[in-house]
């Protein structure tokens, strides 16, 4: 408790809590008097960069439980690697990082979350760091046990958090001090709302995915790295396929799923655009690309020219070989992580990703709009 007390002693009595109107913008909620403290239930989140902004997304309930069990397992928990999201991502507990398994993607920060805050202009709650959440929890436990509220503490960023009561907790951003007009922290804007426990914030937490995989589908993109009108990547589009598939299973085959008669369909993206453009062709194109209308020329070089590459004997074979090797790599890795898999395998291709594939030891060709096995390699 010494760390909590030291945080409280550092604050002056002129803190925002002394102002009579510091809580005027909040609705006070009646609370039942009681001194029984119950530990907070943690939930695990990961951070994604969306539109150049950090967004914290909760793991589904099953993955969060697995992460918490691994975290609480003992001394060697920090060395654990926990598969999440149907085995498509691995979480390294020591690093608190989340890594994609089958494709290249920037690693995401992972956090064991118990306390959250949100400002007026924020759409979602943001979790505090694990260390500061522990300080908040210790302060909350002391307040509940002693039934003494108006607890104040300071964050590492010198931001002030005040626990008025279990239903009203606020977060004031740092202020350099009173200016020549005598402004006070409460006049600098509306404070942030603080919540304890994921059950007290508005966030969608899914149940998770069935462990059993009945079918595997490789999805091959068409020309360019963008795969739809919103210019999303192949990974994002395939995530939508997977979500739609899971929703259809739950709505149309719910009873069979509850009886464990069926599992799920796994969709994995096959990316051939990046390996093609990493062969040095982009450097050659840049030498002959005019500087005028830069965006249009960049879009053309990155997208439309894939059609001409496919019509070139040299680059066409590069595309086919890349698709084949990428499928074999993903499938080998998939079998290593799912040794009991005995389901079927299908290939879905969009636009230029449709005409010709090589999968395993079988060759498939587009014949009258459908895939047929034409030869064995």
PDB file of C-alpha atoms in Angstrom, residues 60 85-86 88 206-213 238-254 257 262-267:
ATOM      1  CA  UNK A  60     -12.698 -12.983 -27.791  1.00  0.00           C
ATOM      2  CA  UNK A  85      -7.858 -16.002 -33.261  1.00  0.00           C
ATOM      3  CA  UNK A  86      -8.284 -19.584 -34.434  1.00  0.00           C
ATOM      4  CA  UNK A  88      -3.857 -17.299 -36.982  1.00  0.00           C
ATOM      5  CA  UNK A 206     -17.211 -12.379 -29.242  1.00  0.00           C
ATOM      6  CA  UNK A 207     -17.404 -15.899 -27.906  1.00  0.00           C
ATOM      7  CA  UNK A 208     -14.678 -17.315 -30.129  1.00  0.00           C
ATOM      8  CA  UNK A 209     -14.346 -19.788 -32.994  1.00  0.00           C
ATOM      9  CA  UNK A 210     -14.889 -23.571 -33.024  1.00  0.00           C
ATOM     10  CA  UNK A 211     -11.637 -25.475 -32.694  1.00  0.00           C
ATOM     11  CA  UNK A 212     -12.602 -28.026 -35.328  1.00  0.00           C
ATOM     12  CA  UNK A 213     -11.801 -27.010 -38.924  1.00  0.00           C
ATOM     13  CA  UNK A 238     -10.500 -12.502 -46.100  1.00  0.00           C
ATOM     14  CA  UNK A 239     -11.312 -11.576 -42.500  1.00  0.00           C
ATOM     15  CA  UNK A 240     -14.752 -10.524 -43.749  1.00  0.00           C
ATOM     16  CA  UNK A 241     -15.196 -13.874 -45.545  1.00  0.00           C
ATOM     17  CA  UNK A 242     -14.372 -15.667 -42.321  1.00  0.00           C
ATOM     18  CA  UNK A 243     -16.772 -13.557 -40.258  1.00  0.00           C
ATOM     19  CA  UNK A 244     -19.611 -14.115 -42.723  1.00  0.00           C
ATOM     20  CA  UNK A 245     -18.932 -17.851 -42.707  1.00  0.00           C
ATOM     21  CA  UNK A 246     -19.036 -18.002 -38.900  1.00  0.00           C
ATOM     22  CA  UNK A 247     -22.269 -16.003 -38.817  1.00  0.00           C
ATOM     23  CA  UNK A 248     -23.892 -18.341 -41.361  1.00  0.00           C
ATOM     24  CA  UNK A 249     -22.906 -21.384 -39.323  1.00  0.00           C
ATOM     25  CA  UNK A 250     -24.390 -19.862 -36.169  1.00  0.00           C
ATOM     26  CA  UNK A 251     -27.633 -18.809 -37.856  1.00  0.00           C
ATOM     27  CA  UNK A 252     -28.245 -21.772 -40.186  1.00  0.00           C
ATOM     28  CA  UNK A 253     -26.474 -24.680 -38.481  1.00  0.00           C
ATOM     29  CA  UNK A 254     -26.659 -23.705 -34.828  1.00  0.00           C
ATOM     30  CA  UNK A 257     -22.681 -26.747 -34.139  1.00  0.00           C
ATOM     31  CA  UNK A 262     -19.678 -29.474 -37.620  1.00  0.00           C
ATOM     32  CA  UNK A 263     -16.767 -27.126 -37.065  1.00  0.00           C
ATOM     33  CA  UNK A 264     -15.881 -24.128 -39.188  1.00  0.00           C
ATOM     34  CA  UNK A 265     -14.342 -23.084 -42.500  1.00  0.00           C
ATOM     35  CA  UNK A 266     -10.889 -21.501 -42.399  1.00  0.00           C
ATOM     36  CA  UNK A 267      -9.984 -18.837 -44.980  1.00  0.00           C
TER      37      UNK A 267
END
